[in-house]
Amino acid sequence: MYYLNIIALLALTTASIFLPGVSAGAYAVATGCQGKASGDTFNCHCKTGNVHMTDDTVVFNQCDKGKKNGAFHGEKEVNSNLVTNMGMAVYSGKSTDSCGGSEKRCKCTCFDMEAVEGSVDFRTSTSKKKGKPGKVTDCLGLCGPNCEQGDGGGIRYASILIHDICQSYIRSSQAMPNFNDCSDEGWHSTGAAILSSVRNGFCPT
């Protein structure tokens, strides 16, 4: 019986590696920010979208799989009419692939409107540097790492917000264009950055 159990275990392990649709390394989709604080950051599947939420969390995601699942992105305006409680940004933060590579591994970070408005110093709870939180960034959704554009009073945009939170996670304030681990999220925010420059004033670098 012992040997039969070993054979069964090996068969299951092999299936998880080779069978299509079965992945040993994929993260689970996030289901909301219930019980979490603004800045809390955790592993999630890159396809996470609004269809997966079991509470009133609003999801922002540039990955095509997330967009298909109802996540907001691009030039969508971020305001208190949209985010009535908590928002969630989904990003890879590990490569130049906003969909997280073959395993679709992403990070999810919860945020509230105080972080968007810039009334608090926002940072991710974890970062690429082990044991360290993310870098402080203010006014999520405005161009630049802080509140310089429009004196902090301009319109916030979804793709810029995602990039801002990703930059906090990798502890960078490097302006676009660049080729760091958030550059794919950055390139996806080009349209929003142009619109933000028109409506909010020059994007600081």
Coordinates of N, CA and C in Angstrom, one line a residue:
M1 N 0.8 -1.2 0.0 CA 0.0 0.0 0.0 C 0.9 1.3 0.0
Y2 N 2.0 1.2 0.8 CA 2.9 2.4 0.8 C 3.4 2.7 -0.6
Y3 N 3.8 1.7 -1.3 CA 4.3 2.0 -2.7 C 3.2 2.5 -3.6
L4 N 2.0 2.0 -3.4 CA 0.9 2.5 -4.3 C 0.6 4.0 -4.0
N5 N 0.7 4.4 -2.7 CA 0.6 5.8 -2.3 C 1.7 6.7 -3.0
I6 N 2.9 6.2 -3.0 CA 4.0 6.9 -3.6 C 3.8 7.1 -5.1
I7 N 3.3 6.1 -5.7 CA 3.1 6.1 -7.2 C 1.9 7.1 -7.5
A8 N 0.9 7.1 -6.6 CA -0.2 8.1 -6.8 C 0.3 9.5 -6.7
L9 N 1.1 9.7 -5.7 CA 1.6 11.1 -5.4 C 2.5 11.6 -6.6
L10 N 3.3 10.7 -7.1 CA 4.1 11.0 -8.3 C 3.3 11.3 -9.5
A11 N 2.2 10.6 -9.7 CA 1.3 10.8 -10.8 C 0.7 12.2 -10.7
L12 N 0.2 12.6 -9.5 CA -0.4 13.9 -9.3 C 0.6 15.0 -9.5
T13 N 1.8 14.8 -9.1 CA 2.9 15.9 -9.3 C 3.2 16.0 -10.7
T14 N 3.3 14.9 -11.5 CA 3.5 15.0 -12.9 C 2.4 15.7 -13.6
A15 N 1.2 15.4 -13.2 CA 0.0 16.0 -13.9 C 0.1 17.5 -13.7
S16 N 0.4 18.0 -12.5 CA 0.4 19.4 -12.2 C 1.5 20.1 -13.0
I17 N 2.5 19.4 -13.5 CA 3.6 20.0 -14.3 C 3.2 20.0 -15.8
F18 N 2.6 18.9 -16.2 CA 2.5 18.8 -17.7 C 1.1 18.9 -18.2
L19 N 0.1 18.7 -17.5 CA -1.3 18.8 -18.0 C -1.6 20.3 -18.2
P20 N -2.3 20.6 -19.4 CA -2.7 22.0 -19.7 C -3.7 22.4 -18.7
G21 N -3.6 23.7 -18.2 CA -4.6 24.2 -17.3 C -4.4 23.9 -15.9
V22 N -3.4 23.1 -15.6 CA -3.0 22.8 -14.2 C -1.7 23.4 -13.9
S23 N -1.6 24.3 -12.9 CA -0.4 24.9 -12.6 C 0.0 24.8 -11.2
A24 N 1.2 24.4 -10.9 CA 1.6 24.3 -9.5 C 2.1 25.6 -9.0
G25 N 2.3 26.6 -9.9 CA 2.9 27.8 -9.4 C 2.1 29.1 -9.5
A26 N 0.8 29.0 -10.0 CA 0.0 30.1 -10.1 C -0.6 30.5 -8.8
Y27 N -0.8 31.8 -8.6 CA -1.4 32.3 -7.4 C -2.9 32.3 -7.6
A28 N -3.6 32.4 -6.5 CA -5.1 32.4 -6.5 C -5.5 33.9 -6.8
V29 N -6.7 34.0 -7.4 CA -7.2 35.4 -7.7 C -7.6 36.0 -6.3
A30 N -7.4 37.3 -6.3 CA -7.8 38.0 -5.1 C -9.4 38.2 -5.1
T31 N -9.9 38.3 -3.9 CA -11.4 38.4 -3.8 C -11.8 39.7 -3.1
G32 N -10.9 40.6 -2.7 CA -11.3 41.8 -2.1 C -10.3 42.3 -1.1
C33 N -10.5 43.5 -0.5 CA -9.7 44.0 0.5 C -10.3 44.0 1.9
Q34 N -11.3 43.1 2.0 CA -11.9 43.0 3.3 C -10.9 42.6 4.4
G35 N -10.9 43.3 5.5 CA -10.0 43.0 6.6 C -8.6 43.5 6.3
K36 N -8.3 44.2 5.3 CA -7.0 44.7 4.9 C -6.9 46.2 5.0
A37 N -5.7 46.7 5.2 CA -5.5 48.1 5.3 C -5.0 48.7 4.0
S38 N -5.1 50.0 3.8 CA -4.5 50.6 2.7 C -3.0 50.4 2.7
G39 N -2.5 49.9 1.5 CA -1.0 49.6 1.4 C -0.8 48.1 1.5
D40 N -1.7 47.3 2.1 CA -1.5 45.9 2.2 C -1.2 45.2 0.9
T41 N -0.2 44.5 0.8 CA 0.3 43.9 -0.5 C 0.4 42.4 -0.4
F42 N -0.1 41.7 -1.4 CA 0.0 40.2 -1.3 C 0.0 39.6 -2.7
N43 N 0.3 38.3 -2.8 CA 0.3 37.6 -4.1 C -1.1 37.4 -4.6
C44 N -1.2 37.5 -5.9 CA -2.5 37.2 -6.6 C -2.3 36.9 -8.0
H45 N -3.3 36.3 -8.6 CA -3.2 35.9 -10.1 C -3.4 37.2 -10.9
C46 N -2.7 37.3 -12.0 CA -2.8 38.5 -12.8 C -4.1 38.7 -13.5
K47 N -5.0 37.7 -13.5 CA -6.3 37.8 -14.1 C -7.3 38.4 -13.2
T48 N -6.9 38.8 -12.0 CA -7.8 39.3 -11.0 C -8.6 40.6 -11.5
G49 N -9.9 40.5 -11.4 CA -10.7 41.6 -11.9 C -11.9 41.9 -11.0
N50 N -12.8 42.8 -11.4 CA -13.9 43.1 -10.6 C -14.9 41.9 -10.4
V51 N -14.9 41.0 -11.4 CA -15.8 39.9 -11.3 C -15.5 39.0 -10.1
H52 N -14.2 39.0 -9.7 CA -13.8 38.1 -8.6 C -14.1 38.7 -7.2
M53 N -14.5 40.0 -7.1 CA -14.6 40.6 -5.8 C -15.9 40.1 -5.0
T54 N -15.7 39.8 -3.8 CA -16.8 39.4 -2.9 C -17.3 40.6 -2.0
D55 N -16.6 41.7 -2.1 CA -17.0 42.9 -1.4 C -17.1 44.1 -2.4
D56 N -17.0 45.3 -1.9 CA -17.1 46.5 -2.8 C -15.8 47.0 -3.2
T57 N -14.7 46.2 -3.2 CA -13.4 46.6 -3.7 C -13.5 46.8 -5.2
V58 N -12.8 47.9 -5.7 CA -12.7 48.2 -7.1 C -11.3 47.9 -7.6
V59 N -11.2 47.1 -8.7 CA -10.0 46.6 -9.2 C -9.5 47.4 -10.4
F60 N -8.1 47.7 -10.4 CA -7.4 48.4 -11.5 C -6.3 47.4 -11.9
N61 N -6.3 47.1 -13.2 CA -5.4 46.1 -13.7 C -5.1 46.4 -15.2
Q62 N -3.8 46.4 -15.6 CA -3.5 46.6 -17.0 C -3.4 45.3 -17.8
C63 N -3.3 44.2 -17.1 CA -3.2 42.9 -17.8 C -4.5 42.6 -18.6
D64 N -4.3 42.2 -19.8 CA -5.5 41.9 -20.6 C -6.5 40.9 -20.0
K65 N -6.0 40.0 -19.2 CA -6.8 39.0 -18.6 C -7.6 39.7 -17.5
G66 N -7.0 40.6 -16.8 CA -7.7 41.4 -15.8 C -8.8 42.3 -16.4
K67 N -8.5 42.9 -17.5 CA -9.4 43.8 -18.2 C -10.7 43.0 -18.6
K68 N -10.4 41.8 -19.1 CA -11.6 40.9 -19.5 C -12.5 40.6 -18.3
N69 N -11.9 40.6 -17.1 CA -12.6 40.3 -15.9 C -13.1 41.6 -15.2
G70 N -13.2 42.7 -16.0 CA -13.9 43.9 -15.5 C -13.0 44.9 -14.8
A71 N -11.7 44.7 -14.8 CA -10.8 45.7 -14.1 C -10.8 47.0 -14.9
F72 N -10.7 48.1 -14.1 CA -10.5 49.4 -14.8 C -9.0 49.6 -15.1
H73 N -8.8 50.4 -16.1 CA -7.4 50.6 -16.6 C -7.4 51.9 -17.5
G74 N -6.2 52.1 -18.1 CA -6.0 53.2 -19.0 C -6.4 54.6 -18.5
E75 N -7.3 55.3 -19.2 CA -7.6 56.7 -18.9 C -8.8 56.8 -18.0
K76 N -9.2 55.7 -17.4 CA -10.4 55.7 -16.5 C -10.1 56.7 -15.3
E77 N -10.9 57.6 -15.0 CA -10.7 58.5 -13.9 C -11.0 57.8 -12.5
V78 N -10.1 58.1 -11.6 CA -10.2 57.5 -10.3 C -10.7 58.6 -9.3
N79 N -11.9 58.4 -8.7 CA -12.4 59.4 -7.8 C -13.3 58.7 -6.8
S80 N -13.8 59.4 -5.8 CA -14.6 58.9 -4.8 C -16.0 58.3 -5.2
N81 N -16.4 58.7 -6.4 CA -17.6 58.2 -6.9 C -17.4 56.7 -7.4
L82 N -16.2 56.5 -7.8 CA -15.8 55.1 -8.3 C -15.4 54.2 -7.2
V83 N -14.4 54.7 -6.4 CA -13.9 54.0 -5.2 C -14.6 54.5 -4.0
T84 N -15.6 53.8 -3.6 CA -16.4 54.3 -2.4 C -15.8 53.8 -1.1
N85 N -15.0 52.7 -1.2 CA -14.4 52.2 0.1 C -12.9 51.9 -0.2
M86 N -12.6 50.8 -0.8 CA -11.2 50.4 -1.1 C -11.0 50.1 -2.6
G87 N -9.8 50.4 -3.1 CA -9.4 50.0 -4.4 C -8.3 49.0 -4.3
M88 N -8.1 48.3 -5.4 CA -7.0 47.3 -5.5 C -6.3 47.4 -6.8
A89 N -4.9 47.6 -6.8 CA -4.1 47.6 -8.0 C -3.4 46.3 -8.1
V90 N -3.5 45.8 -9.4 CA -2.8 44.5 -9.7 C -1.7 44.8 -10.7
Y91 N -0.5 44.3 -10.4 CA 0.7 44.5 -11.3 C 1.7 43.4 -11.0
S92 N 2.6 43.3 -12.0 CA 3.6 42.2 -11.9 C 4.8 42.6 -10.9
G93 N 5.3 43.8 -11.1 CA 6.4 44.3 -10.2 C 7.6 43.4 -10.2
K94 N 7.8 42.5 -11.2 CA 8.9 41.6 -11.1 C 9.6 41.5 -12.5
S95 N 8.9 41.9 -13.5 CA 9.4 41.8 -14.9 C 8.8 42.9 -15.7
T96 N 9.1 42.9 -17.0 CA 8.5 43.9 -17.9 C 7.3 43.4 -18.5
D97 N 6.7 42.3 -18.0 CA 5.4 41.7 -18.5 C 4.3 42.0 -17.5
S98 N 3.4 42.9 -17.8 CA 2.3 43.3 -16.9 C 1.4 42.1 -16.5
C99 N 1.5 41.0 -17.3 CA 0.7 39.8 -17.0 C 1.5 38.8 -16.2
G100 N 2.6 39.1 -15.7 CA 3.3 38.2 -14.8 C 4.0 37.0 -15.3
G101 N 4.3 36.9 -16.6 CA 5.0 35.8 -17.2 C 4.1 34.5 -17.3
S102 N 4.7 33.4 -17.5 CA 3.9 32.2 -17.8 C 3.0 31.7 -16.7
E103 N 3.4 32.0 -15.4 CA 2.5 31.6 -14.3 C 1.5 32.7 -13.9
K104 N 1.6 33.8 -14.6 CA 0.6 34.9 -14.3 C 0.6 35.3 -12.9
R105 N 1.8 35.4 -12.3 CA 2.0 35.9 -10.9 C 2.1 37.4 -10.8
C106 N 1.2 37.9 -10.0 CA 1.2 39.4 -9.8 C 1.1 39.7 -8.3
K107 N 1.2 41.0 -8.0 CA 1.0 41.5 -6.7 C -0.3 42.3 -6.7
C108 N -1.1 42.2 -5.6 CA -2.3 43.0 -5.4 C -2.0 43.9 -4.2
T109 N -2.3 45.2 -4.4 CA -2.2 46.1 -3.3 C -3.5 46.9 -3.1
C110 N -4.0 46.9 -1.8 CA -5.2 47.7 -1.5 C -4.8 49.1 -1.2
F111 N -5.7 50.0 -1.5 CA -5.5 51.4 -1.3 C -6.9 52.1 -1.0
D112 N -6.9 53.2 -0.3 CA -8.1 54.0 -0.1 C -8.0 55.4 -0.8
M113 N -9.0 56.1 -0.7 CA -9.0 57.4 -1.4 C -8.1 58.4 -0.7
E114 N -7.8 58.3 0.6 CA -6.8 59.2 1.2 C -5.4 59.0 0.5
A115 N -5.1 57.8 0.0 CA -3.8 57.7 -0.7 C -3.9 58.3 -2.1
V116 N -5.1 58.3 -2.7 CA -5.3 58.9 -4.0 C -5.3 60.4 -3.9
E117 N -5.9 60.9 -2.8 CA -6.0 62.4 -2.6 C -4.6 62.9 -2.1
G118 N -3.8 62.1 -1.6 CA -2.5 62.6 -1.1 C -2.4 63.1 0.3
S119 N -3.5 62.7 1.1 CA -3.5 63.2 2.5 C -2.7 62.3 3.4
V120 N -2.2 61.2 2.9 CA -1.4 60.3 3.8 C -0.1 59.9 2.9
D121 N 0.9 59.5 3.6 CA 2.1 58.9 2.9 C 1.8 57.5 2.6
F122 N 1.6 57.2 1.3 CA 1.2 55.8 1.0 C 2.5 55.0 0.6
R123 N 2.5 53.8 1.0 CA 3.5 52.8 0.6 C 3.0 51.4 0.6
T124 N 3.5 50.5 -0.2 CA 3.1 49.1 -0.1 C 3.7 48.5 1.2
S125 N 3.0 47.5 1.7 CA 3.4 46.9 3.0 C 4.7 46.1 2.8
T126 N 4.9 45.5 1.6 CA 6.1 44.8 1.3 C 6.7 45.3 0.1
S127 N 7.9 44.9 -0.3 CA 8.6 45.4 -1.5 C 9.5 44.3 -2.0
K128 N 10.2 44.6 -3.1 CA 11.2 43.7 -3.6 C 12.4 43.5 -2.7
K129 N 12.6 44.4 -1.8 CA 13.7 44.3 -0.9 C 13.2 43.6 0.4
K130 N 13.6 42.4 0.7 CA 13.1 41.6 1.7 C 13.2 42.3 3.1
G131 N 12.0 42.3 3.8 CA 11.9 42.9 5.1 C 11.7 44.4 5.1
K132 N 11.5 45.0 3.9 CA 11.4 46.4 3.8 C 10.0 46.7 3.2
P133 N 9.3 47.8 3.7 CA 8.1 48.2 3.0 C 8.5 49.0 1.7
G134 N 7.4 49.3 0.9 CA 7.7 50.1 -0.3 C 8.1 51.5 -0.1
K135 N 8.5 52.2 -1.2 CA 8.8 53.6 -1.1 C 7.6 54.4 -1.1
V136 N 7.6 55.5 -0.3 CA 6.5 56.4 -0.1 C 6.2 57.1 -1.4
T137 N 4.9 57.1 -1.8 CA 4.5 57.8 -3.0 C 3.1 58.4 -2.7
D138 N 2.9 59.6 -3.1 CA 1.7 60.4 -2.8 C 0.9 60.7 -4.0
C139 N -0.4 61.0 -3.8 CA -1.3 61.4 -4.9 C -1.3 60.3 -6.0
L140 N -1.7 59.1 -5.7 CA -1.8 58.0 -6.6 C -2.7 58.4 -7.8
G141 N -2.1 58.2 -9.0 CA -2.9 58.6 -10.2 C -2.5 59.9 -10.9
L142 N -1.7 60.7 -10.2 CA -1.1 61.9 -10.8 C 0.3 61.6 -11.4
C143 N 0.7 62.3 -12.4 CA 2.1 62.1 -12.9 C 3.1 62.4 -11.8
G144 N 4.2 61.6 -11.8 CA 5.3 61.9 -10.8 C 5.0 61.1 -9.5
P145 N 6.1 60.9 -8.7 CA 6.0 60.1 -7.5 C 5.2 60.7 -6.4
N146 N 5.0 62.0 -6.4 CA 4.4 62.7 -5.3 C 3.3 63.6 -5.8
C147 N 3.1 64.8 -5.2 CA 1.9 65.6 -5.6 C 2.3 66.9 -6.3
E148 N 3.4 66.8 -7.1 CA 3.8 68.1 -7.8 C 2.9 68.5 -8.9
Q149 N 2.4 67.6 -9.7 CA 1.6 67.9 -10.8 C 0.3 68.6 -10.3
G150 N 0.0 69.8 -10.8 CA -1.3 70.5 -10.5 C -1.4 70.7 -9.0
D151 N -0.3 70.8 -8.3 CA -0.3 71.1 -6.9 C -1.2 70.0 -6.1
G152 N -1.2 68.8 -6.7 CA -2.0 67.7 -6.0 C -3.5 67.8 -6.2
G153 N -4.0 68.7 -7.1 CA -5.4 68.8 -7.2 C -6.0 68.3 -8.5
G154 N -5.2 67.6 -9.3 CA -5.7 67.3 -10.6 C -6.5 66.0 -10.6
I155 N -6.9 65.6 -11.8 CA -7.6 64.3 -12.1 C -6.7 63.2 -12.0
R156 N -7.1 62.1 -11.3 CA -6.3 60.9 -11.2 C -6.7 59.9 -12.3
Y157 N -5.8 59.1 -12.8 CA -6.1 58.1 -13.9 C -5.6 56.7 -13.5
A158 N -6.4 55.7 -13.9 CA -6.2 54.4 -13.5 C -4.8 53.8 -13.8
S159 N -4.3 54.0 -15.0 CA -3.0 53.4 -15.4 C -1.8 54.0 -14.7
I160 N -2.0 55.3 -14.4 CA -0.9 56.0 -13.7 C -0.9 55.6 -12.2
L161 N -2.1 55.4 -11.7 CA -2.2 54.8 -10.3 C -1.6 53.5 -10.2
I162 N -1.8 52.6 -11.1 CA -1.2 51.2 -11.1 C 0.3 51.4 -11.1
H163 N 0.8 52.2 -12.0 CA 2.3 52.4 -12.1 C 2.9 53.0 -10.8
D164 N 2.2 54.0 -10.2 CA 2.6 54.6 -9.0 C 2.8 53.5 -7.9
I165 N 1.8 52.6 -7.8 CA 1.8 51.6 -6.7 C 2.9 50.6 -7.0
C166 N 3.0 50.2 -8.3 CA 4.1 49.3 -8.7 C 5.5 49.9 -8.3
Q167 N 5.7 51.2 -8.6 CA 6.9 51.8 -8.3 C 7.2 51.8 -6.8
S168 N 6.2 52.0 -6.0 CA 6.4 51.9 -4.5 C 6.9 50.5 -4.2
Y169 N 6.3 49.5 -4.8 CA 6.7 48.1 -4.5 C 8.1 47.8 -4.8
I170 N 8.6 48.3 -6.0 CA 10.0 48.1 -6.3 C 10.9 49.2 -5.8
R171 N 10.4 50.1 -5.0 CA 11.2 51.1 -4.3 C 11.9 52.0 -5.2
S172 N 11.1 52.5 -6.2 CA 11.7 53.4 -7.2 C 10.9 54.6 -7.4
S173 N 11.5 55.7 -7.7 CA 10.8 56.9 -8.2 C 11.3 57.4 -9.5
Q174 N 11.9 56.4 -10.3 CA 12.4 56.7 -11.6 C 11.3 57.0 -12.6
A175 N 11.4 58.2 -13.2 CA 10.4 58.6 -14.2 C 10.4 57.8 -15.5
M176 N 9.3 57.7 -16.1 CA 9.3 57.2 -17.5 C 9.8 58.2 -18.5
P177 N 10.4 57.7 -19.6 CA 10.6 56.3 -19.9 C 11.8 55.6 -19.2
N178 N 11.6 54.4 -18.8 CA 12.7 53.6 -18.1 C 12.4 52.1 -18.4
F179 N 13.3 51.3 -18.0 CA 13.2 49.9 -18.2 C 13.4 49.1 -16.9
N180 N 12.7 49.6 -15.9 CA 12.7 48.8 -14.6 C 11.6 47.8 -14.6
D181 N 11.3 47.2 -13.4 CA 10.3 46.2 -13.3 C 8.9 46.7 -13.3
C182 N 8.7 48.0 -13.4 CA 7.4 48.6 -13.6 C 7.2 49.3 -15.0
S183 N 8.2 49.1 -15.8 CA 8.2 49.8 -17.1 C 7.0 49.4 -18.0
D184 N 6.6 48.2 -17.9 CA 5.4 47.8 -18.8 C 4.2 48.5 -18.3
E185 N 4.0 48.5 -17.0 CA 2.8 49.3 -16.4 C 3.0 50.8 -16.8
G186 N 4.2 51.3 -16.9 CA 4.5 52.7 -17.3 C 4.1 52.9 -18.7
W187 N 4.6 52.0 -19.6 CA 4.2 52.2 -21.0 C 2.7 52.2 -21.3
H188 N 2.0 51.4 -20.5 CA 0.6 51.3 -20.6 C -0.1 52.6 -20.2
S189 N 0.6 53.4 -19.4 CA 0.0 54.7 -18.9 C 0.4 55.9 -19.8
T190 N 0.9 55.7 -21.0 CA 1.3 56.8 -21.8 C 0.1 57.7 -22.2
G191 N -1.0 57.0 -22.6 CA -2.1 57.8 -23.0 C -2.7 58.6 -21.9
A192 N -2.7 58.0 -20.7 CA -3.2 58.7 -19.5 C -2.2 59.9 -19.1
A193 N -0.9 59.7 -19.3 CA 0.0 60.7 -19.0 C -0.1 61.9 -19.9
I194 N -0.4 61.7 -21.2 CA -0.7 62.7 -22.2 C -1.9 63.5 -21.8
L195 N -3.0 62.8 -21.4 CA -4.2 63.4 -21.0 C -4.1 64.2 -19.7
S196 N -3.3 63.6 -18.8 CA -3.0 64.3 -17.6 C -2.3 65.6 -17.8
S197 N -1.3 65.6 -18.7 CA -0.6 66.8 -19.0 C -1.5 67.9 -19.6
V198 N -2.5 67.5 -20.4 CA -3.4 68.4 -21.0 C -4.3 69.0 -19.9
R199 N -4.8 68.1 -19.0 CA -5.8 68.6 -18.1 C -5.3 69.0 -16.7
N200 N -4.1 68.5 -16.3 CA -3.5 68.8 -15.0 C -2.3 69.7 -15.0
G201 N -1.7 69.9 -16.2 CA -0.4 70.6 -16.3 C 0.7 69.6 -16.6
F202 N 1.9 70.2 -16.8 CA 3.1 69.4 -17.2 C 3.4 68.3 -16.2
C203 N 3.7 67.1 -16.7 CA 4.0 65.9 -15.9 C 5.5 66.1 -15.4
P204 N 5.7 66.2 -14.1 CA 7.0 66.3 -13.5 C 7.8 65.1 -13.8
T205 N 9.1 65.2 -13.9 CA 10.0 64.0 -14.1 C 10.9 63.9 -12.9

